[in-house]
């Protein structure tokens, strides 16, 4: 299984019952772990010790040594996105805390509110992987929106007008959300939305339009031109975050569905279906650009014996270990688990001589370093066939690589056979 480091959050809470519920919820969370403090003094020590390792905080307002929400100033002064959990709802307090910069203010109303606090933490963690582009000709608006986004740990880019925005998006595939004003020099917001929708699907890029009070029909125009949503200025922070989060969550859900359809659950590599979909595109591009492109079929040697000797579960762990080695060594290329103990790789830009050398290095890495399973360290080998035969279909190239794989097995396994060294080859 892939090893993942859990991210740390700080929880400052004096109620034993609430702490117990939060501990239970966090125990089931693979992505985060929590450091619990029962008062402000403990929180000061923890913040000193773990400052740069913490990425968010959940705090109670009423603590034995800080009865008036002082802990919020403490966590905010350490730049920690802070979620307030409190026993009493007080609208004035809520607004005061929100303008101080807390992420949200949640009243303790049973298990559901603790779950909500944790999902906000996870949301913030996801945001670190997302980039939002803020487009407006007013530096004040750009800076206000950017600072709200950064408070929730989004990465932020800014553009002064539509033309600049288009250039930034073309160069930054991580931009998933665009928040744009209307009137701007060079290219206005509506035209920007039209341009973006010609190129990017609703599932790939979210757009939120900004309209000022008095421009009531503008919001409808934004939606008709292709925006997902709009915000009337001036807006309250809570509405801003609701709209941003709602849109990001729907785009992430679609991404997750796509990943599930394209990824092999056991190894985390792409599956066979995705290999063919993406592989055909990459092959066509390489042919158009007159670039070499190598295709390899990799197969674990005597894998049946691994299962027979160590059990099916250990066999699975061996496949996961092999997948990790391949993924690391072939990160530039399209790699997939084709099924069972067989893997496909498509390597645009390199001929079979270079591909052969690269795969041989990985073969050696694996042969030298056994895969750790629960009870044993297991050494495995693989054989592979590689070809860069030009201007044939993906299926034909895979068939050819498969013939070379067969030769590699026949020659004794634990080796690579390519166009350059295959039996009957004139290219050696
Ligand atoms: N543990 C585990 N085993 C699998 C999985 N998929 C396929 N296998 C096993 O992989 C083995 C493949 O065996 P064979 O096709 O005989 O090939 P091999 O033993 O690797 O021998 P050569 O390829 O000829 O070197 C079979 O025993 C399958 O049951 C899987 O997901 N997990």
XYZ file of C-alpha atoms and ligand atoms in Angstrom:
460
model
C 0.000 0.000 0.000
C 1.203 3.543 -0.728
C 2.626 5.095 2.438
C 1.140 8.473 3.253
C 2.254 10.979 5.863
C -0.669 12.279 7.904
C -0.885 16.044 8.194
C -1.082 17.511 11.674
C -3.799 19.751 13.043
C -4.097 21.388 16.443
C -7.265 20.923 18.500
C -7.760 23.070 21.606
C -10.774 21.822 23.551
C -11.355 21.429 27.291
C -14.484 19.248 27.157
C -13.644 15.574 27.590
C -16.768 14.479 25.708
C -16.089 16.657 22.679
C -12.445 15.557 22.669
C -13.526 11.912 22.690
C -15.855 12.406 19.712
C -13.171 14.282 17.752
C -10.562 11.638 18.588
C -12.895 8.952 17.317
C -13.643 10.825 14.068
C -9.971 11.562 13.423
C -8.923 7.966 14.098
C -10.828 6.973 10.964
C -9.225 9.697 8.892
C -6.283 8.480 6.816
C -5.063 11.966 5.897
C -4.849 13.823 9.198
C -3.731 13.405 12.789
C -4.421 15.768 15.669
C -2.499 17.148 18.619
C -4.990 17.817 21.418
C -4.601 20.561 24.042
C -7.028 21.253 26.864
C -6.070 24.880 27.495
C -4.297 27.904 26.037
C -1.017 27.326 27.926
C -0.648 23.870 26.360
C -1.495 25.300 22.943
C 1.329 27.859 23.284
C 3.820 25.048 23.934
C 2.546 22.890 21.060
C 2.583 25.813 18.630
C 6.169 26.530 19.610
C 7.200 22.954 19.147
C 5.239 22.025 16.008
C 4.670 25.414 14.375
C 5.698 24.517 10.813
C 4.224 21.038 10.915
C 0.675 22.179 11.713
C -1.620 23.233 8.891
C -4.922 24.069 10.614
C -6.554 24.436 14.031
C -9.936 23.690 15.579
C -10.419 25.724 18.759
C -12.983 26.188 21.490
C -13.642 29.818 22.480
C -14.120 29.219 26.156
C -11.069 27.679 27.818
C -10.165 27.504 31.529
C -7.228 29.940 31.069
C -8.660 31.921 28.108
C -12.379 32.472 28.492
C -12.841 35.062 25.781
C -11.585 33.458 22.586
C -7.944 34.552 23.067
C -6.825 31.243 21.579
C -8.128 32.414 18.181
C -5.646 35.317 18.174
C -2.931 32.865 19.121
C -3.567 30.406 16.267
C -4.157 33.203 13.728
C -0.871 34.823 14.769
C 0.783 31.545 13.706
C -1.007 31.845 10.335
C -3.024 28.715 11.005
C -6.411 28.502 9.273
C -8.652 28.373 12.330
C -12.083 26.820 12.756
C -13.987 27.929 15.843
C -16.117 25.391 17.705
C -18.312 26.983 20.295
C -21.181 26.141 22.609
C -23.191 29.277 22.000
C -24.360 31.009 18.860
C -23.775 34.738 18.933
C -24.155 36.558 15.646
C -22.114 39.595 16.636
C -19.274 37.387 17.811
C -19.479 35.320 14.676
C -19.083 38.404 12.485
C -16.238 39.766 14.630
C -14.365 36.464 14.388
C -14.950 36.189 10.682
C -13.522 39.611 10.049
C -10.515 38.605 12.158
C -9.966 35.850 9.632
C -11.291 32.549 11.018
C -12.266 29.933 8.457
C -15.655 29.260 10.039
C -17.633 29.451 13.238
C -19.420 26.206 14.121
C -21.805 25.769 17.021
C -21.578 22.497 18.914
C -24.819 20.789 18.047
C -23.876 17.161 18.224
C -21.782 14.814 16.148
C -22.769 16.466 12.890
C -21.006 19.733 13.839
C -17.747 17.928 14.654
C -17.978 16.115 11.343
C -18.484 19.492 9.673
C -15.366 20.915 11.357
C -13.330 17.969 10.116
C -14.654 18.187 6.579
C -13.613 21.843 6.573
C -10.103 20.786 7.597
C -10.021 18.273 4.741
C -11.378 20.910 2.350
C -8.532 23.259 3.343
C -6.017 20.489 2.846
C -7.395 19.865 -0.665
C -7.158 23.571 -1.415
C -3.367 23.422 -1.149
C -3.465 21.445 -4.415
C -5.753 23.917 -6.209
C -4.967 27.177 -7.951
C -7.529 29.942 -8.352
C -7.143 32.768 -10.851
C -8.580 36.137 -9.805
C -9.257 38.464 -12.741
C -10.142 42.116 -12.164
C -8.684 45.454 -13.201
C -9.041 46.781 -9.651
C -5.978 45.947 -7.570
C -8.067 46.392 -4.405
C -10.651 43.781 -5.474
C -7.916 41.382 -6.608
C -6.072 41.708 -3.370
C -9.230 41.372 -1.204
C -10.366 38.197 -3.010
C -6.859 36.744 -3.070
C -6.469 37.224 0.655
C -9.814 35.480 1.323
C -8.663 32.571 -0.852
C -5.235 32.363 0.773
C -6.919 32.215 4.162
C -8.289 28.850 2.991
C -4.840 27.852 1.664
C -5.674 28.113 -2.050
C -2.815 28.971 -4.385
C -3.722 32.212 -6.107
C -2.788 33.813 -9.427
C -3.950 37.263 -10.499
C -4.663 38.903 -13.851
C -5.641 42.497 -14.625
C -7.763 41.674 -17.668
C -9.094 38.819 -19.788
C -6.144 38.658 -22.156
C -3.672 38.248 -19.327
C -5.978 35.628 -17.784
C -6.032 33.546 -20.990
C -2.233 33.550 -21.154
C -1.938 32.520 -17.493
C -4.423 29.663 -17.863
C -2.691 28.360 -20.983
C 0.551 28.098 -19.005
C -0.860 26.787 -15.755
C -2.896 23.579 -15.985
C -3.407 23.628 -12.198
C -5.871 26.510 -12.413
C -9.269 24.932 -11.644
C -11.274 28.019 -10.735
C -11.474 31.482 -12.285
C -13.172 34.353 -10.447
C -13.656 37.226 -12.853
C -15.034 40.743 -12.845
C -16.837 42.227 -15.856
C -15.483 45.575 -17.065
C -11.766 45.366 -17.820
C -9.477 46.770 -20.498
C -8.242 44.498 -23.349
C -10.811 41.724 -22.815
C -13.885 41.957 -20.545
C -15.171 39.253 -18.215
C -18.007 38.002 -20.414
C -15.760 37.632 -23.458
C -13.202 35.882 -21.258
C -15.870 33.370 -20.159
C -16.810 32.744 -23.816
C -13.172 32.144 -24.781
C -12.632 29.817 -21.836
C -15.742 27.740 -22.542
C -14.635 27.136 -26.127
C -11.544 25.469 -24.714
C -12.432 24.103 -21.279
C -15.348 21.965 -20.239
C -17.488 22.663 -17.130
C -15.904 19.523 -15.618
C -12.370 20.878 -16.047
C -12.646 24.543 -15.120
C -15.068 26.405 -12.839
C -15.857 30.055 -13.463
C -17.492 32.464 -11.024
C -18.477 35.902 -12.365
C -18.476 39.021 -10.200
C -21.160 41.628 -10.650
C -21.810 44.859 -8.762
C -25.089 45.862 -7.194
C -27.287 47.375 -9.886
C -26.057 45.029 -12.614
C -28.769 42.456 -11.972
C -28.933 41.100 -15.512
C -25.167 40.633 -15.582
C -25.266 37.570 -13.343
C -27.679 35.856 -15.757
C -25.430 36.825 -18.688
C -22.402 35.316 -16.947
C -24.264 32.027 -16.486
C -25.547 32.046 -20.088
C -22.044 32.694 -21.409
C -20.715 29.690 -19.495
C -19.948 30.675 -15.890
C -20.866 28.130 -13.221
C -21.908 30.744 -10.691
C -21.764 34.433 -9.816
C -21.297 36.694 -6.811
C -22.881 40.114 -6.299
C -20.468 42.690 -4.895
C -20.337 43.522 -2.047
C -20.648 39.986 -0.709
C -20.256 38.608 2.786
C -17.282 36.318 3.382
C -19.461 33.398 4.298
C -21.330 33.525 0.985
C -18.019 33.842 -0.873
C -16.623 30.693 0.776
C -19.894 28.787 0.295
C -19.863 29.460 -3.446
C -16.150 28.766 -3.878
C -16.292 25.548 -1.834
C -19.470 24.336 -3.491
C -17.942 24.779 -6.966
C -14.586 23.264 -6.020
C -16.302 20.268 -4.442
C -18.342 19.529 -7.534
C -15.282 19.733 -9.807
C -13.350 17.485 -7.408
C -16.177 14.941 -7.321
C -16.061 14.702 -11.101
C -12.273 14.350 -10.970
C -12.627 11.545 -8.420
C -15.142 9.741 -10.621
C -12.756 10.053 -13.552
C -9.842 8.792 -11.451
C -11.879 5.830 -10.252
C -12.700 4.958 -13.845
C -9.069 5.288 -14.968
C -7.055 3.941 -12.077
C -6.250 0.423 -10.977
C -7.318 0.347 -7.331
C -4.646 -2.069 -6.132
C -1.528 -0.404 -7.536
C -2.737 3.180 -8.040
C -1.426 3.052 -11.621
C -3.579 3.867 -14.646
C -5.651 0.936 -15.893
C -5.674 -0.708 -19.325
C -8.664 1.324 -20.546
C -6.959 4.637 -19.787
C -3.715 3.398 -21.365
C -5.477 2.838 -24.671
C -7.418 6.129 -24.542
C -4.443 8.312 -23.663
C -1.889 6.131 -25.449
C -3.560 6.568 -28.851
C -3.498 10.353 -28.430
C 0.168 10.383 -27.378
C 1.140 8.086 -30.230
C -0.649 10.283 -32.767
C 1.063 13.394 -31.396
C 4.490 11.733 -31.593
C 3.853 10.639 -35.187
C 2.766 14.160 -36.135
C 5.859 15.672 -34.520
C 8.096 13.003 -36.108
C 9.299 11.971 -32.645
C 10.346 8.424 -31.759
C 8.000 6.606 -29.403
C 8.716 3.378 -27.585
C 6.197 0.921 -26.193
C 7.050 -1.727 -23.605
C 5.232 -4.721 -22.156
C 6.572 -5.742 -18.728
C 5.705 -9.040 -17.053
C 6.769 -10.329 -13.620
C 8.758 -13.575 -13.808
C 7.417 -16.724 -12.136
C 4.823 -14.724 -10.288
C 2.705 -17.830 -9.736
C 5.519 -19.113 -7.491
C 5.326 -15.922 -5.381
C 1.634 -16.598 -4.766
C 2.230 -20.315 -4.180
C 5.126 -19.738 -1.764
C 4.008 -16.668 0.160
C 0.258 -16.390 -0.414
C -1.961 -14.181 -2.550
C -1.835 -11.229 -0.144
C 1.970 -11.157 -0.251
C 1.648 -11.419 -4.055
C -0.501 -8.289 -4.028
C 2.102 -6.452 -1.950
C 4.803 -7.489 -4.408
C 2.754 -6.047 -7.289
C 2.294 -2.828 -5.293
C 6.045 -2.646 -4.590
C 6.858 -3.205 -8.250
C 4.316 -0.547 -9.231
C 6.055 1.949 -6.909
C 9.446 1.269 -8.509
C 8.023 1.582 -12.032
C 6.049 4.709 -11.183
C 9.135 6.424 -9.785
C 11.394 5.445 -12.663
C 8.865 6.075 -15.431
C 7.117 9.169 -14.057
C 7.565 11.044 -17.366
C 5.738 8.372 -19.318
C 2.339 6.708 -19.595
C 2.416 3.637 -17.350
C -0.491 1.295 -16.694
C -1.254 -2.041 -15.104
C -2.564 -3.978 -18.080
C -3.941 -6.786 -15.897
C -2.593 -9.481 -13.551
C 1.172 -9.132 -13.356
C 1.550 -7.330 -16.698
C 2.277 -3.617 -17.239
C 2.319 -1.377 -20.342
C 4.488 1.722 -20.838
C 4.352 4.269 -23.631
C 7.428 6.474 -23.863
C 7.109 9.392 -26.280
C 10.361 11.024 -27.350
C 12.703 8.110 -26.744
C 13.816 5.319 -29.081
C 13.942 1.687 -28.039
C 17.659 1.830 -27.336
C 17.140 4.427 -24.592
C 13.942 2.756 -23.417
C 15.824 -0.557 -23.174
C 18.527 1.041 -20.983
C 15.942 2.724 -18.755
C 13.941 -0.463 -18.209
C 17.103 -2.450 -17.588
C 18.055 -0.015 -14.814
C 14.651 -0.541 -13.179
C 14.975 -4.306 -13.589
C 18.288 -4.073 -11.745
C 16.831 -1.846 -8.977
C 14.132 -4.424 -8.346
C 16.503 -7.389 -8.512
C 18.796 -5.697 -5.934
C 16.100 -4.577 -3.503
C 13.547 -7.127 -2.280
C 9.959 -5.963 -1.792
C 8.940 -5.873 1.866
C 5.713 -7.749 2.604
C 4.139 -8.376 6.015
C 6.187 -11.504 6.737
C 8.952 -11.639 4.130
C 11.289 -9.644 1.922
C 10.641 -11.033 -1.558
C 12.969 -10.633 -4.525
C 11.180 -10.454 -7.863
C 12.360 -10.071 -11.418
C 10.624 -8.972 -14.537
C 11.075 -9.427 -18.265
C 10.095 -6.856 -20.859
C 9.754 -6.408 -24.603
C 10.303 -2.957 -26.145
C 9.777 -1.583 -29.624
C 9.896 1.808 -31.300
C 8.616 0.519 -34.648
C 7.412 3.633 -36.438
C 3.987 4.628 -37.730
C 1.996 1.587 -36.689
C -1.051 1.511 -34.408
C -0.822 1.201 -30.621
C -2.231 -2.333 -30.784
C 0.376 -3.336 -33.409
C 3.173 -1.794 -31.365
C 1.987 -3.655 -28.237
C 1.840 -6.925 -30.204
C 5.398 -6.405 -31.360
C 6.578 -5.594 -27.803
C 4.737 -8.710 -26.622
C 6.660 -10.860 -29.132
C 9.921 -9.466 -27.697
C 8.651 -10.170 -24.171
C 8.062 -13.769 -25.242
C 11.683 -13.936 -26.467
C 12.899 -12.484 -23.141
C 11.008 -15.206 -21.237
C 12.338 -17.834 -23.616
C 15.925 -16.648 -23.164
C 15.721 -17.222 -19.410
C 13.667 -14.262 -18.059
C 14.967 -11.312 -15.945
C 15.957 -9.386 -19.071
C 14.791 -6.901 -21.685
C 14.488 -7.643 -25.402
C 14.012 -4.762 -27.839
C 14.210 -4.093 -31.596
C 17.964 -3.645 -31.139
C 18.699 -7.079 -29.729
C 15.795 -9.297 -30.792
C 16.355 -12.596 -32.572
C 16.543 -11.985 -36.311
C 16.947 -8.258 -35.775
C 18.983 -6.401 -38.357
C 19.226 -3.359 -36.127
C 21.585 -4.762 -33.437
N -1.486 -11.954 -5.900
C -1.956 -11.725 -7.115
N -1.737 -12.618 -8.101
C -2.203 -12.360 -9.325
C -2.917 -11.199 -9.622
N -3.245 -11.210 -10.943
C -2.741 -12.355 -11.441
N -2.096 -13.070 -10.480
C -1.408 -14.337 -10.572
O -0.290 -14.224 -11.419
C 0.081 -15.535 -11.819
C 0.564 -15.495 -13.236
O 1.028 -16.778 -13.535
P 1.562 -17.210 -14.956
O 0.735 -16.566 -16.032
O 1.643 -18.705 -14.948
O 2.976 -16.552 -15.078
P 4.251 -16.559 -14.138
O 4.134 -17.519 -13.012
O 4.517 -15.155 -13.764
O 5.347 -17.086 -15.113
P 6.083 -16.353 -16.336
O 5.257 -15.151 -16.728
O 6.117 -17.366 -17.399
O 7.429 -15.962 -15.847
C -1.158 -16.425 -11.639
O -0.919 -17.313 -10.596
C -2.244 -15.424 -11.229
O -3.153 -15.990 -10.299
C -3.169 -10.284 -8.562
O -3.796 -9.234 -8.708
N -2.655 -10.591 -7.332
